[in-house]
Tab-separated table of C-alpha atoms in Angstrom:
chain	number	residue	atom	x	y	z
A	27	MET	CA	22.036	10.831	16.911
A	28	PHE	CA	18.830	8.176	16.203
A	29	GLU	CA	19.264	6.410	19.057
A	30	THR	CA	17.340	2.627	18.545
A	31	GLN	CA	15.531	0.577	21.169
A	32	SER	CA	18.882	-1.508	21.309
A	33	GLY	CA	20.605	1.794	22.810
A	34	ARG	CA	22.321	1.780	19.705
A	35	ALA	CA	23.482	5.416	18.351
A	36	ILE	CA	22.693	5.844	14.621
A	37	SER	CA	25.012	8.510	13.474
A	38	ALA	CA	22.384	10.683	11.550
A	39	GLY	CA	25.914	12.337	10.187
A	40	GLY	CA	24.289	14.843	9.928
A	41	PRO	CA	21.344	17.484	12.363
A	42	THR	CA	20.262	15.803	15.489
A	43	LEU	CA	17.335	13.202	14.072
A	44	VAL	CA	13.525	13.447	16.184
A	45	ALA	CA	13.927	9.769	17.973
A	46	VAL	CA	11.538	8.014	16.427
A	47	THR	CA	10.486	6.059	20.400
A	48	GLU	CA	9.644	9.810	21.225
A	49	PRO	CA	6.384	10.187	23.591
A	50	ALA	CA	3.070	9.988	21.090
A	51	ALA	CA	2.834	13.574	22.916
A	52	ALA	CA	4.371	15.230	21.455
A	53	ALA	CA	2.595	14.829	18.036
A	54	ALA	CA	-0.219	16.347	19.417
A	55	GLY	CA	-3.601	15.274	19.220
A	56	THR	CA	-2.232	12.711	16.872
A	57	GLU	CA	-1.799	9.848	19.693
A	58	ILE	CA	-5.333	6.654	20.014
A	59	PRO	CA	-7.895	8.228	23.389
A	60	PRO	CA	-6.759	6.290	26.094
A	61	GLN	CA	-10.343	4.131	25.993
A	62	VAL	CA	-9.952	1.833	22.481
A	63	PRO	CA	-8.035	-1.326	22.688
A	64	PRO	CA	-5.228	-1.666	22.942
A	65	PRO	CA	-4.009	-3.643	19.448
A	66	VAL	CA	-2.368	-6.858	21.474
A	67	PRO	CA	-4.805	-7.823	24.889
A	68	PRO	CA	-2.191	-8.893	27.642
A	69	GLN	CA	-2.740	-12.470	27.077
A	70	ALA	CA	-1.796	-11.753	23.105
A	71	ALA	CA	2.552	-12.754	21.666
A	72	PRO	CA	4.479	-9.587	22.695
A	73	GLN	CA	3.800	-6.141	19.669
A	74	VAL	CA	7.973	-6.368	19.880
A	75	PRO	CA	9.757	-9.284	19.907
A	76	PRO	CA	13.225	-9.880	20.959
A	77	GLN	CA	16.130	-11.604	17.770
A	78	GLY	CA	14.973	-14.702	17.322
A	79	ASN	CA	12.425	-15.637	19.891
A	80	ARG	CA	10.977	-18.587	19.651
A	81	ALA	CA	8.005	-19.589	21.337
A	82	PRO	CA	7.863	-22.479	23.605
A	83	ALA	CA	6.054	-24.956	21.066
A	84	THR	CA	3.680	-23.845	18.160
A	85	GLY	CA	0.133	-25.810	17.133
A	86	GLY	CA	-2.269	-25.279	13.945
A	87	PRO	CA	-5.590	-24.500	14.947
A	88	GLY	CA	-7.260	-27.955	15.426
A	89	GLY	CA	-4.312	-27.719	19.151
A	90	GLY	CA	-2.191	-30.262	17.131
A	91	SER	CA	1.899	-29.843	15.944
A	92	VAL	CA	2.662	-28.182	13.032
A	93	VAL	CA	5.534	-29.781	11.396
A	94	PRO	CA	6.553	-26.017	9.050
A	95	GLU	CA	9.097	-28.451	6.796
A	96	GLY	CA	7.292	-30.923	5.308
A	97	ILE	CA	3.919	-27.830	4.792
A	98	LEU	CA	6.836	-25.809	2.752
A	99	ARG	CA	7.566	-28.702	1.033
A	100	ARG	CA	4.486	-29.469	0.089
A	101	GLN	CA	3.403	-25.866	-1.031
A	102	ALA	CA	5.882	-25.892	-3.530
A	103	GLN	CA	5.595	-29.846	-4.853
A	104	ARG	CA	1.121	-28.769	-4.926
A	105	GLU	CA	1.592	-24.690	-5.959
A	106	SER	CA	2.204	-22.705	-9.436
A	107	ALA	CA	4.892	-21.411	-10.202
A	108	ALA	CA	3.590	-17.909	-9.746
A	109	ARG	CA	4.066	-17.947	-6.531
A	110	THR	CA	5.967	-14.446	-5.194
A	111	TYR	CA	6.148	-14.245	-1.356
A	112	ALA	CA	7.025	-17.648	-0.504
A	113	ARG	CA	9.593	-17.875	-2.027
A	114	SER	CA	10.951	-14.789	-0.163
A	115	LEU	CA	9.370	-15.608	2.620
A	116	PRO	CA	9.645	-19.693	3.790
A	117	ILE	CA	7.223	-19.292	6.291
A	118	VAL	CA	4.454	-20.608	8.623
A	119	PRO	CA	2.263	-18.343	10.159
A	120	VAL	CA	-0.028	-19.493	12.637
A	121	ARG	CA	-0.749	-16.366	15.177
A	122	ALA	CA	-0.781	-13.016	14.377
A	123	ARG	CA	-2.165	-10.056	16.539
A	124	GLY	CA	-0.791	-7.153	15.209
A	125	LEU	CA	2.569	-6.238	14.132
A	126	THR	CA	3.580	-10.096	14.890
A	127	ILE	CA	3.489	-12.844	13.171
A	128	GLU	CA	4.929	-15.972	15.101
A	129	GLY	CA	5.334	-19.179	12.718
A	130	ALA	CA	4.807	-22.701	13.538
A	131	ASP	CA	8.576	-22.746	13.737
A	132	GLY	CA	8.130	-20.426	17.111
A	133	ARG	CA	10.042	-17.200	15.760
A	134	ARG	CA	7.713	-14.250	16.051
A	135	TYR	CA	8.462	-12.163	13.410
A	136	LEU	CA	7.390	-7.975	12.772
A	137	ASP	CA	5.875	-7.571	9.515
A	138	CYS	CA	5.984	-4.863	7.643
A	139	LEU	CA	4.723	-6.139	4.440
A	140	SER	CA	0.822	-5.722	5.560
A	141	GLY	CA	-0.934	-8.592	3.868
A	142	ALA	CA	0.715	-5.906	0.562
A	143	GLY	CA	-1.098	-3.211	2.849
A	144	THR	CA	-4.432	-4.968	2.845
A	145	LEU	CA	-3.763	-5.153	7.382
A	146	ALA	CA	-3.712	-0.852	7.773
A	147	LEU	CA	-4.816	-2.014	11.806
A	148	GLY	CA	-2.482	-5.362	11.413
A	149	HIS	CA	-3.858	-8.662	11.885
A	150	ASN	CA	-6.299	-9.311	14.124
A	151	HIS	CA	-7.593	-6.096	15.339
A	152	PRO	CA	-10.176	-6.312	18.113
A	153	VAL	CA	-12.954	-3.846	16.457
A	154	VAL	CA	-12.722	-5.885	13.308
A	155	LEU	CA	-12.963	-9.336	14.658
A	156	GLU	CA	-16.451	-7.600	17.163
A	157	ALA	CA	-17.142	-6.671	13.663
A	158	ILE	CA	-16.839	-10.772	11.693
A	159	ARG	CA	-18.605	-12.413	15.158
A	160	GLY	CA	-21.153	-9.622	14.161
A	161	VAL	CA	-22.348	-11.059	12.016
A	162	LEU	CA	-21.895	-14.276	12.120
A	163	ASP	CA	-23.300	-14.165	15.526
A	164	SER	CA	-27.016	-12.784	13.245
A	165	GLY	CA	-27.600	-15.213	11.674
A	166	ALA	CA	-27.736	-12.181	8.115
A	167	PRO	CA	-26.747	-14.416	4.959
A	168	LEU	CA	-22.896	-14.633	3.760
A	169	HIS	CA	-22.538	-13.824	-0.009
A	170	VAL	CA	-25.640	-12.440	-1.751
A	171	LEU	CA	-24.523	-10.904	-4.795
A	172	ASP	CA	-25.261	-7.113	-5.092
A	173	LEU	CA	-28.706	-7.039	-3.002
A	174	ALA	CA	-29.606	-3.802	-0.479
A	175	THR	CA	-28.522	-5.522	3.075
A	176	PRO	CA	-27.827	-3.737	6.065
A	177	VAL	CA	-24.282	-4.627	6.483
A	178	LYS	CA	-23.636	-2.949	2.707
A	179	ASP	CA	-25.484	-0.093	3.026
A	180	ALA	CA	-23.342	1.001	6.839
A	181	PHE	CA	-19.683	0.059	4.622
A	182	THR	CA	-20.672	2.289	1.847
A	183	THR	CA	-22.723	5.294	4.320
A	184	GLU	CA	-19.076	4.672	6.307
A	185	LEU	CA	-17.231	4.556	2.912
A	186	PHE	CA	-18.762	7.961	1.605
A	187	ALA	CA	-18.633	10.377	4.942
A	188	ASN	CA	-14.661	9.258	4.744
A	189	LEU	CA	-14.842	10.643	1.143
A	190	PRO	CA	-13.528	13.644	-0.331
A	191	PRO	CA	-16.775	15.435	-0.210
A	192	ALA	CA	-15.762	16.986	-3.827
A	193	LEU	CA	-17.080	13.588	-5.189
A	194	ALA	CA	-19.068	12.199	-2.342
A	195	THR	CA	-22.019	14.776	-2.293
A	196	ASP	CA	-22.364	12.729	-6.784
A	197	ALA	CA	-21.312	10.081	-6.108
A	198	ARG	CA	-22.011	6.106	-7.259
A	199	ILE	CA	-19.957	3.146	-6.021
A	200	GLN	CA	-20.025	-0.663	-7.774
A	201	PHE	CA	-18.369	-3.622	-5.784
A	202	CYS	CA	-16.638	-5.643	-8.889
A	203	GLY	CA	-14.687	-8.322	-7.143
A	204	PRO	CA	-12.362	-9.060	-4.281
A	205	ALA	CA	-9.394	-7.779	-5.287
A	206	GLY	CA	-7.344	-5.032	-6.674
A	207	THR	CA	-7.237	-5.432	-10.135
A	208	ASP	CA	-11.115	-5.715	-10.366
A	209	ALA	CA	-11.860	-2.849	-10.065
A	210	VAL	CA	-8.800	-1.627	-12.182
A	211	GLU	CA	-10.580	-3.407	-14.910
A	212	ALA	CA	-13.757	-1.990	-13.607
A	213	ALA	CA	-12.376	1.087	-14.231
A	214	LEU	CA	-11.378	1.356	-16.784
A	215	LYS	CA	-15.030	-0.090	-18.413
A	216	LEU	CA	-17.083	3.037	-16.482
A	217	VAL	CA	-14.838	5.103	-18.755
A	218	ARG	CA	-15.257	2.939	-21.565
A	219	THR	CA	-18.276	2.928	-21.854
A	220	ALA	CA	-18.931	6.660	-20.284
A	221	THR	CA	-16.855	8.008	-23.256
A	222	GLY	CA	-16.979	5.613	-26.181
A	223	ARG	CA	-12.983	6.191	-26.118
A	224	SER	CA	-11.203	3.252	-25.460
A	225	GLY	CA	-7.320	4.564	-25.717
A	226	LEU	CA	-5.485	4.827	-21.994
A	227	LEU	CA	-2.653	7.039	-20.051
A	228	ALA	CA	-0.844	5.592	-17.934
A	229	PHE	CA	2.208	6.081	-16.423
A	230	THR	CA	5.442	4.416	-16.360
A	231	GLY	CA	6.712	2.543	-13.730
A	232	ALA	CA	2.507	1.976	-11.981
A	233	TYR	CA	1.333	-1.153	-11.346
A	234	HIS	CA	-3.036	-1.637	-11.141
A	235	GLY	CA	-2.711	-5.459	-11.014
A	236	MET	CA	-2.488	-8.893	-12.894
A	237	SER	CA	-5.670	-9.557	-14.961
A	238	ALA	CA	-5.089	-8.381	-19.304
A	239	GLY	CA	-6.618	-4.745	-18.739
A	240	ALA	CA	-4.270	-3.587	-15.648
A	241	LEU	CA	-1.102	-5.585	-16.753
A	242	ASP	CA	-2.339	-3.239	-19.722
A	243	ALA	CA	-2.224	-0.345	-18.173
A	244	SER	CA	1.225	-1.218	-15.835
A	245	GLY	CA	4.720	-0.854	-17.134
A	246	GLY	CA	5.276	-4.137	-16.747
A	247	ALA	CA	3.542	-4.461	-19.901
A	248	PRO	CA	4.562	-6.976	-22.686
A	249	GLU	CA	2.812	-5.624	-25.790
A	250	VAL	CA	2.179	-1.433	-25.213
A	251	ARG	CA	-1.819	-1.029	-26.190
A	252	VAL	CA	-1.396	2.357	-24.136
A	253	THR	CA	0.001	5.488	-24.107
A	254	ARG	CA	3.289	5.329	-21.757
A	255	LEU	CA	3.211	9.272	-19.764
A	256	PRO	CA	6.761	9.962	-18.195
A	257	TYR	CA	6.057	9.090	-13.970
A	258	PRO	CA	8.430	12.026	-11.785
A	259	GLN	CA	10.741	11.252	-9.462
A	260	ASP	CA	14.360	11.808	-7.781
A	261	LEU	CA	17.052	9.449	-9.011
A	262	ARG	CA	15.767	8.520	-11.620
A	263	CYS	CA	14.599	11.584	-13.322
A	264	PRO	CA	13.792	10.484	-16.865
A	265	PHE	CA	14.888	14.306	-17.499
A	266	GLY	CA	17.658	14.830	-15.154
A	267	VAL	CA	17.393	17.157	-13.134
A	268	GLY	CA	14.098	15.471	-10.821
A	269	GLY	CA	12.590	18.081	-8.006
A	270	PRO	CA	9.883	20.457	-9.262
A	271	GLU	CA	11.898	21.083	-12.604
A	272	GLY	CA	11.449	17.248	-13.506
A	273	ALA	CA	7.936	17.099	-12.420
A	274	GLU	CA	7.202	20.139	-14.781
A	275	LEU	CA	8.769	18.748	-17.829
A	276	SER	CA	6.971	15.620	-17.645
A	277	ALA	CA	3.082	18.197	-17.129
A	278	ARG	CA	4.636	19.999	-20.448
A	279	TRP	CA	5.241	16.785	-22.223
A	280	THR	CA	1.893	15.057	-20.573
A	281	GLU	CA	0.388	18.287	-22.008
A	282	ASN	CA	2.086	18.351	-25.340
A	283	LEU	CA	1.188	15.140	-26.705
A	284	LEU	CA	-1.889	14.956	-25.086
A	285	ASP	CA	-2.671	18.317	-27.733
A	286	ASP	CA	-0.157	17.069	-31.316
A	287	PRO	CA	-2.999	15.449	-33.991
A	288	LYS	CA	0.818	14.065	-35.039
A	289	GLY	CA	1.688	12.174	-31.206
A	290	GLY	CA	0.159	9.077	-32.338
A	291	VAL	CA	-2.084	8.865	-29.232
A	292	PRO	CA	-5.663	7.523	-30.003
A	293	ALA	CA	-8.748	9.781	-27.979
A	294	PRO	CA	-7.895	8.772	-24.795
A	295	ALA	CA	-10.837	7.030	-22.268
A	296	GLY	CA	-8.666	8.381	-19.265
A	297	MET	CA	-6.055	8.416	-16.958
A	298	ILE	CA	-5.244	6.123	-14.765
A	299	VAL	CA	-2.284	7.065	-11.875
A	300	GLU	CA	-1.481	5.935	-8.679
A	301	PRO	CA	-0.856	8.508	-6.114
A	302	VAL	CA	2.473	7.061	-4.647
A	303	GLN	CA	3.677	3.911	-6.697
A	304	GLY	CA	4.463	1.653	-4.898
A	305	GLU	CA	5.250	-1.465	-6.448
A	306	GLY	CA	7.192	0.785	-8.738
A	307	GLY	CA	9.393	1.783	-6.002
A	308	VAL	CA	7.961	4.209	-3.491
A	309	LEU	CA	7.409	7.289	-5.009
A	310	PRO	CA	5.174	10.335	-4.786
A	311	ALA	CA	4.417	12.280	-6.963
A	312	PRO	CA	4.996	15.350	-6.266
A	313	ASP	CA	1.310	17.820	-5.470
A	314	ALA	CA	1.870	20.459	-7.603
A	315	TRP	CA	2.641	17.441	-10.504
A	316	LEU	CA	-0.792	15.254	-9.375
A	317	ARG	CA	-2.712	19.254	-9.897
A	318	ARG	CA	-1.269	19.935	-13.444
A	319	MET	CA	-2.735	15.631	-13.871
A	320	ARG	CA	-6.230	16.901	-13.105
A	321	GLU	CA	-6.091	20.226	-14.992
A	322	ILE	CA	-5.097	19.010	-18.256
A	323	THR	CA	-7.384	15.788	-18.193
A	324	GLU	CA	-10.280	17.568	-16.781
A	325	ALA	CA	-9.681	20.978	-19.548
A	326	ARG	CA	-9.845	17.783	-22.190
A	327	GLY	CA	-13.227	16.253	-21.324
A	328	ILE	CA	-10.209	13.752	-20.336
A	329	PRO	CA	-11.781	11.496	-16.273
A	330	LEU	CA	-8.942	10.795	-14.189
A	331	ILE	CA	-9.068	7.510	-11.890
A	332	ALA	CA	-7.158	7.790	-8.670
A	333	ASP	CA	-5.549	3.980	-8.007
A	334	GLU	CA	-5.607	4.616	-4.044
A	335	VAL	CA	-5.730	0.609	-3.647
A	336	GLN	CA	-2.589	0.397	-2.474
A	337	THR	CA	-2.130	5.113	-0.741
A	338	GLY	CA	-6.205	5.142	0.318
A	339	VAL	CA	-7.358	4.354	3.833
A	340	GLY	CA	-4.677	7.378	5.964
A	341	ARG	CA	-1.265	5.057	4.031
A	342	THR	CA	0.448	8.026	3.692
A	343	GLY	CA	-0.363	10.596	6.049
A	344	ALA	CA	-3.881	11.595	4.370
A	345	PHE	CA	-7.037	8.961	4.278
A	346	TRP	CA	-6.245	9.522	0.083
A	347	GLY	CA	-2.807	9.528	-1.831
A	348	VAL	CA	-5.096	12.540	-3.320
A	349	ASP	CA	-5.555	14.305	-0.255
A	350	HIS	CA	-2.346	16.069	0.035
A	351	ALA	CA	-2.630	17.385	-3.515
A	352	GLY	CA	-6.591	18.774	-2.953
A	353	VAL	CA	-7.533	16.471	-6.583
A	354	VAL	CA	-10.377	15.367	-6.877
A	355	PRO	CA	-10.629	12.712	-9.690
A	356	ASP	CA	-13.260	11.225	-11.378
A	357	VAL	CA	-12.731	7.515	-10.469
A	358	MET	CA	-11.444	6.525	-7.278
A	359	VAL	CA	-10.025	2.239	-7.513
A	360	LEU	CA	-10.154	0.716	-3.820
A	361	SER	CA	-9.165	-2.320	-2.389
A	362	LYS	CA	-6.925	-3.634	0.230
A	363	ALA	CA	-7.227	-1.623	3.248
A	364	ILE	CA	-11.053	-0.676	2.669
A	365	GLY	CA	-12.396	-5.142	2.951
A	366	GLY	CA	-10.170	-4.594	7.127
A	367	SER	CA	-7.891	-7.751	5.671
A	368	LEU	CA	-10.541	-9.368	4.384
A	369	PRO	CA	-11.223	-8.962	-0.193
A	370	LEU	CA	-12.982	-6.148	-1.304
A	371	ALA	CA	-12.950	-4.081	-2.981
A	372	VAL	CA	-15.027	-1.131	-5.338
A	373	ILE	CA	-14.692	1.463	-7.820
A	374	VAL	CA	-16.411	4.931	-6.893
A	375	TYR	CA	-17.020	8.022	-9.073
A	376	ARG	CA	-18.898	10.583	-10.846
A	377	ALA	CA	-22.395	10.029	-11.166
A	378	ASP	CA	-22.233	11.213	-14.606
A	379	LEU	CA	-20.068	8.115	-15.228
A	380	ASP	CA	-22.268	5.681	-14.580
A	381	VAL	CA	-24.279	4.892	-18.161
A	382	TRP	CA	-23.951	1.028	-17.911
A	383	THR	CA	-26.895	-1.199	-17.727
A	384	PRO	CA	-28.544	-3.338	-16.166
A	385	GLY	CA	-25.783	-6.175	-15.407
A	386	ALA	CA	-23.040	-4.419	-17.915
A	387	HIS	CA	-20.666	-5.698	-15.459
A	388	ALA	CA	-20.099	-7.779	-12.021
A	389	GLY	CA	-19.582	-10.536	-10.086
A	390	THR	CA	-19.449	-13.482	-8.188
A	391	PHE	CA	-18.552	-12.463	-5.151
A	392	ARG	CA	-19.119	-9.030	-5.328
A	393	GLY	CA	-21.290	-9.682	-2.107
A	394	ASN	CA	-19.306	-10.171	0.641
A	395	GLN	CA	-20.835	-9.794	4.047
A	396	LEU	CA	-18.126	-10.625	5.890
A	397	ALA	CA	-16.135	-7.926	4.060
A	398	MET	CA	-18.321	-5.373	4.004
A	399	ALA	CA	-18.238	-5.778	8.534
A	400	ALA	CA	-14.791	-5.714	8.579
A	401	GLY	CA	-14.502	-2.822	5.843
A	402	THR	CA	-16.822	-0.314	8.670
A	403	ALA	CA	-15.511	-1.242	11.105
A	404	THR	CA	-11.849	0.517	9.928
A	405	LEU	CA	-13.181	2.894	7.923
A	406	ALA	CA	-14.044	4.047	11.363
A	407	PHE	CA	-11.139	3.478	13.553
A	408	VAL	CA	-9.035	5.589	11.291
A	409	ARG	CA	-10.880	8.007	10.706
A	410	GLU	CA	-12.171	8.367	14.788
A	411	ASN	CA	-8.535	7.454	16.328
A	412	ARG	CA	-6.812	10.545	13.110
A	413	LEU	CA	-4.574	6.837	13.127
A	414	ALA	CA	-3.810	8.585	9.248
A	415	GLU	CA	-2.125	12.229	11.222
A	416	ARG	CA	-0.725	9.934	13.614
A	417	ALA	CA	1.358	7.656	9.817
A	418	ALA	CA	2.391	11.567	8.550
A	419	VAL	CA	3.510	11.948	12.052
A	420	LEU	CA	5.357	8.858	12.757
A	421	GLY	CA	6.451	8.496	8.773
A	422	GLU	CA	7.812	11.673	8.835
A	423	ARG	CA	9.783	10.363	11.279
A	424	MET	CA	11.093	7.235	10.357
A	425	LEU	CA	12.442	8.990	7.115
A	426	ALA	CA	14.658	10.896	9.375
A	427	ALA	CA	15.884	8.206	11.279
A	428	LEU	CA	16.638	6.929	7.624
A	429	GLN	CA	18.174	9.462	5.856
A	430	GLY	CA	20.534	10.188	8.536
A	431	LEU	CA	21.570	6.092	8.103
A	432	ALA	CA	21.627	6.871	4.605
A	433	CYS	CA	24.436	9.510	5.596
A	434	SER	CA	26.716	6.192	6.921
A	435	HIS	CA	25.818	3.680	4.466
A	436	PRO	CA	27.165	5.097	0.761
A	437	CYS	CA	24.506	1.972	-0.655
A	438	ILE	CA	21.552	4.266	-0.368
A	439	GLY	CA	20.151	5.148	-2.512
A	440	ASP	CA	18.005	6.994	-1.427
A	441	VAL	CA	15.087	6.958	1.471
A	442	ARG	CA	11.632	8.684	-0.044
A	443	GLY	CA	8.178	7.963	1.058
A	444	ARG	CA	4.560	9.922	3.236
A	445	GLY	CA	2.909	8.336	5.925
A	446	LEU	CA	3.526	4.887	6.013
A	447	MET	CA	4.427	3.862	2.710
A	448	ILE	CA	8.678	3.554	3.127
A	449	GLY	CA	11.146	3.264	0.399
A	450	VAL	CA	14.523	2.789	0.899
A	451	GLU	CA	16.776	1.943	-2.799
A	452	LEU	CA	19.701	0.119	-2.340
A	453	VAL	CA	22.369	1.197	-5.301
A	454	ASP	CA	26.115	0.085	-6.157
A	455	PRO	CA	27.775	2.976	-4.329
A	456	ASP	CA	30.851	3.028	-7.058
A	457	THR	CA	27.790	3.680	-10.050
A	458	GLY	CA	24.747	4.646	-8.447
A	459	ALA	CA	22.842	1.176	-10.356
A	460	ALA	CA	20.441	0.042	-8.651
A	461	ALA	CA	21.367	-3.204	-6.787
A	462	PRO	CA	18.750	-5.574	-6.266
A	463	ALA	CA	21.193	-8.552	-5.330
A	464	LEU	CA	22.021	-6.844	-2.196
A	465	ALA	CA	17.963	-5.742	-2.131
A	466	ALA	CA	17.392	-9.238	-1.633
A	467	ALA	CA	20.117	-9.535	0.713
A	468	VAL	CA	18.110	-7.170	2.728
A	469	ARG	CA	15.407	-8.575	2.817
A	470	GLN	CA	17.226	-12.284	3.945
A	471	GLU	CA	18.648	-10.305	6.412
A	472	CYS	CA	15.750	-8.728	8.563
A	473	LEU	CA	14.120	-12.130	7.834
A	474	ASP	CA	16.868	-13.511	9.503
A	475	ARG	CA	16.860	-11.176	12.121
A	476	GLY	CA	12.941	-11.221	13.054
A	477	LEU	CA	11.734	-8.571	10.571
A	478	ILE	CA	9.154	-8.632	7.976
A	479	VAL	CA	9.988	-6.916	4.104
A	480	GLU	CA	9.532	-6.590	0.615
A	481	LEU	CA	10.831	-4.980	-2.383
A	482	GLY	CA	9.531	-3.094	-5.208
A	483	GLY	CA	11.449	-1.050	-7.488
A	484	ARG	CA	12.346	-0.837	-11.484
A	485	HIS	CA	15.105	-3.284	-10.722
A	486	GLY	CA	13.601	-5.296	-7.477
A	487	ALA	CA	16.432	-2.808	-5.786
A	488	VAL	CA	13.705	-0.658	-2.810
A	489	VAL	CA	13.280	-2.302	0.398
A	490	ARG	CA	9.784	-2.044	1.168
A	491	LEU	CA	7.573	-1.393	4.308
A	492	LEU	CA	4.100	-0.852	5.097
A	493	PRO	CA	3.538	-1.288	8.654
A	494	PRO	CA	-0.010	-0.997	10.280
A	495	LEU	CA	-1.398	2.570	10.892
A	496	THR	CA	-1.479	0.860	14.433
A	497	LEU	CA	1.932	1.070	15.028
A	498	THR	CA	3.568	2.754	17.874
A	499	ASP	CA	7.365	4.571	18.984
A	500	GLU	CA	8.154	1.208	20.231
A	501	GLN	CA	7.373	-0.683	17.478
A	502	ALA	CA	8.928	2.012	15.343
A	503	ALA	CA	12.297	2.201	17.033
A	504	ALA	CA	12.605	-1.593	16.919
A	505	VAL	CA	11.703	-1.748	13.357
A	506	LEU	CA	13.809	0.391	11.937
A	507	ASP	CA	16.176	-1.115	14.714
A	508	ARG	CA	16.610	-4.563	13.167
A	509	LEU	CA	17.091	-2.639	9.109
A	510	ALA	CA	20.374	-0.354	10.368
A	511	ASP	CA	21.623	-3.407	11.477
A	512	ALA	CA	20.507	-5.672	8.033
A	513	ILE	CA	22.109	-3.439	6.215
A	514	PRO	CA	25.969	-3.791	6.851
A	515	ALA	CA	25.340	-7.201	7.663
A	516	ALA	CA	23.911	-7.424	3.467
A	517	VAL	CA	26.518	-4.932	2.136
A	518	ARG	CA	29.245	-8.189	4.428
A	519	ARG	CA	27.433	-11.096	2.508
A	520	THR	CA	27.408	-9.561	-1.346
A	521	HIS	CA	31.300	-9.152	-0.837
């Protein structure tokens, strides 16, 4: 049984599961020390609001009243058709703290989207706000292109202290611009310049950003100019076997294709891989398979690029996703959490790849001092308080609870993830086919219960949870409680 926050027990249909409400002290050495400022000071909104909780009245930043319907209407009239989250989450956020967002209508929500993984410490964490205020109060310039500053030096020093040691000892860093897709573009340009080759190896289901080059390397590319390799998975294994055997077949396919003189593969400048495919449906790369990819690329002189935009900074239960497999890539693509909620993107790479000429790659907003200060504070807080280890322990408990829930809900085809990067794939119980309509209904039922989740996967049928690393046991129980209520309600809605 899993005891939810409401006291309702979820039958596991099997061995008794460890309750997520188990004290954090049970995870030896992983709880946040008492001296750490709590994510929510006493005067802030509660972190686990009751379902449907509404604040008496909500004002905007200037104190005036806000009419959310008018804001949403004007957004629909004035913003492009490309907007995404705003369509499925018609919320007008006006305040936020930790896990909680408060909308202009007074409702409070538990945010398990976290800016698509950007908010490692949740909304407005005190150490992040203090770092930002420190820069603002110091009179330091806010924008300096690529000039050296104390703020940048502190960020780079903290980042290098957390890199895989074998990379950090001889690494270079390039500040690319505000978004992860900018860093991906820089990584692709880097390896093509360094190797003199133009080909690229990427994987089915991948997502690397929305710019032209990043889209080419992503799974949904309309025109294939990149060699596409099979990414291993269990539920929908391309070889029909899953598990270690499926991963081994994927590795053999890759090796054979690269060594086949008639394989049609242009000489690759690099291989880009996500340690856990996020948008692809929360698919963790098997450790042995990722080590094989490192061996295959190293033996053939192909730089290995690890896209750690979403997996980095403790998200998967290790500081970097590649750490689980003990793999040291040639290039790491970093964004999202490294900016402490502000726009920042970099690539870190082996010094021997650094053959660019001055000005070969640039970007106007690569000198964002506020983002660097917020990033330094975030990286240090995650390291000092062992939040990666905490994410591993809490993530295992949440996965166990969700796997128990799956036993009583045939529409749950798979539960998977790593650390606090969790996915629940919804299927048609009769055919096993992906059920995107049901997943969309679950997302809506979650929203109705004050829980923000997002969808992913090939068919948009995977409910994704990306809570902040500061998530407490009580908050985790509340998240699972609401999701457990939402799934059967969504089944009723779609039948």
